[in-house]
Short mmCIF file of C-alpha atoms in Angstrom, two decimals:
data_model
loop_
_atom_site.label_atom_id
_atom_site.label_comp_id
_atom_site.label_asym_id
_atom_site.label_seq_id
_atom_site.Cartn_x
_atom_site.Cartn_y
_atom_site.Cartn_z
CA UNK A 1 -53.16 43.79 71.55
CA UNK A 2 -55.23 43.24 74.85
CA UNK A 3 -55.83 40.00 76.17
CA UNK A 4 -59.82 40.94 76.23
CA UNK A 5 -59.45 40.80 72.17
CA UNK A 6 -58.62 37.20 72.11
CA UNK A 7 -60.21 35.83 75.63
CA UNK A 8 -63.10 33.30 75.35
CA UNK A 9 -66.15 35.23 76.86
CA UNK A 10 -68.80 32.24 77.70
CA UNK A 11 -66.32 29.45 79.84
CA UNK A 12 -67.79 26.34 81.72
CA UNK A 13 -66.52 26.15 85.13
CA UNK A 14 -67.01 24.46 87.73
CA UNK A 15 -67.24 24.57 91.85
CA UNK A 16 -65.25 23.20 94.41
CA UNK A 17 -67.44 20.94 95.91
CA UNK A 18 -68.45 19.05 92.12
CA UNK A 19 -66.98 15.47 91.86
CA UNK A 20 -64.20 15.05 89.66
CA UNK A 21 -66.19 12.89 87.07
CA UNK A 22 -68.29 16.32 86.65
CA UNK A 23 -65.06 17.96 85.48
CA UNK A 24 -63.94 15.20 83.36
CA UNK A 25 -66.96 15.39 82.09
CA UNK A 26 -67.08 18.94 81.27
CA UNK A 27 -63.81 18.84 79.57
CA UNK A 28 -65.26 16.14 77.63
CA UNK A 29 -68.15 17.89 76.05
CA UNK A 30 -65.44 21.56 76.18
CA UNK A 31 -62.71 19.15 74.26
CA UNK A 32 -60.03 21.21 76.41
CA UNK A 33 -58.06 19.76 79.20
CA UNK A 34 -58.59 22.53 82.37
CA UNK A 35 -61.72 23.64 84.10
CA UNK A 36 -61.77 26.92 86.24
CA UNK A 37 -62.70 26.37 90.12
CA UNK A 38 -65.50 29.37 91.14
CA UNK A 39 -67.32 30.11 93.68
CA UNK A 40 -69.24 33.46 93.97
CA UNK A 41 -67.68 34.31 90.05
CA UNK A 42 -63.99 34.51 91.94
CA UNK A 43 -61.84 31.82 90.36
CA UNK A 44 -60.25 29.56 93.32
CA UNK A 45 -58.19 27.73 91.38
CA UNK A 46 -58.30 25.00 88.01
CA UNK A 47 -58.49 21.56 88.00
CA UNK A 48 -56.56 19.99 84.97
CA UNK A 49 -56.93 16.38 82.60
CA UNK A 50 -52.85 16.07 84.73
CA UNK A 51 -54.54 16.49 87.78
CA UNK A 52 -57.66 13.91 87.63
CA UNK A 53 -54.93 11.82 86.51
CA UNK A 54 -52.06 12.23 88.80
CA UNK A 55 -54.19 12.76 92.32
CA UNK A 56 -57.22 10.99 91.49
CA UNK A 57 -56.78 7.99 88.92
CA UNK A 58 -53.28 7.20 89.40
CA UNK A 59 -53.90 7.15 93.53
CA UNK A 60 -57.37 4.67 92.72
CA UNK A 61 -59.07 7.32 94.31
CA UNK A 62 -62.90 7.07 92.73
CA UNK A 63 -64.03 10.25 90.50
CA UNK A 64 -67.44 9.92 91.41
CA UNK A 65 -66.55 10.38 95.15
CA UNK A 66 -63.66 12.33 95.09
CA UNK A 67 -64.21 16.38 95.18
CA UNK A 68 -62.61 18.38 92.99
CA UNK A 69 -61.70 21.10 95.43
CA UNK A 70 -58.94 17.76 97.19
CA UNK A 71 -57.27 17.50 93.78
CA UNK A 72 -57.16 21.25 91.87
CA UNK A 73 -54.43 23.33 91.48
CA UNK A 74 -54.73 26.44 94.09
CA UNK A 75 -52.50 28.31 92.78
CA UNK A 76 -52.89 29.22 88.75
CA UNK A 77 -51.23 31.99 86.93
CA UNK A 78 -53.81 34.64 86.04
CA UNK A 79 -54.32 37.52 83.79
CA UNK A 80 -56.85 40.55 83.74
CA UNK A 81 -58.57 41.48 80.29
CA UNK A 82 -56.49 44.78 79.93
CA UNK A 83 -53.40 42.86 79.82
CA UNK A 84 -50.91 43.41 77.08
CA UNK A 85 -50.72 39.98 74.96
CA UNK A 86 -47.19 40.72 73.57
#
């Protein structure tokens, strides 16, 4: 099995340069706890529910100021559609 079989096709994402609240949002209405970063359709990294916590609440940093790209993980594992699941 391929991983395009069982990938979601139509994913909210966000930019960069969003505030965090915008994410938190998003996961909010998505009820899932990590956004994709884009920019230009090229993923740049994820910002997570761990993340907003840990680097933004838990520092009393404010989500409506804050910017997601100074609190997202830069480095997420990725996969390509013809990947085998197994």
């Amino acid at each position: 099995m391929k991983v395009k079989e069982i990938m979601s096709k139509n994913v909210a994402y966000v930019q960069s340069d969003e505030s965090v609240e915008r994410a938190a949002q998003l996961m909010k209405q998505h009820n899932c706890g990590s956004i994709p970063v884009c920019c230009s359709g090229k993923m740049e990294g994820i910002i997570t529910d761990r993340d907003i916590a840990l680097r933004c609440i838990a520092e009393g940093r404010d989500t409506k100021q804050e910017k997601i790209k100074d609190i997202m993980t830069t480095t997420p594992a990725t996969g390509n559609p013809e990947m085998d699941v197994n």
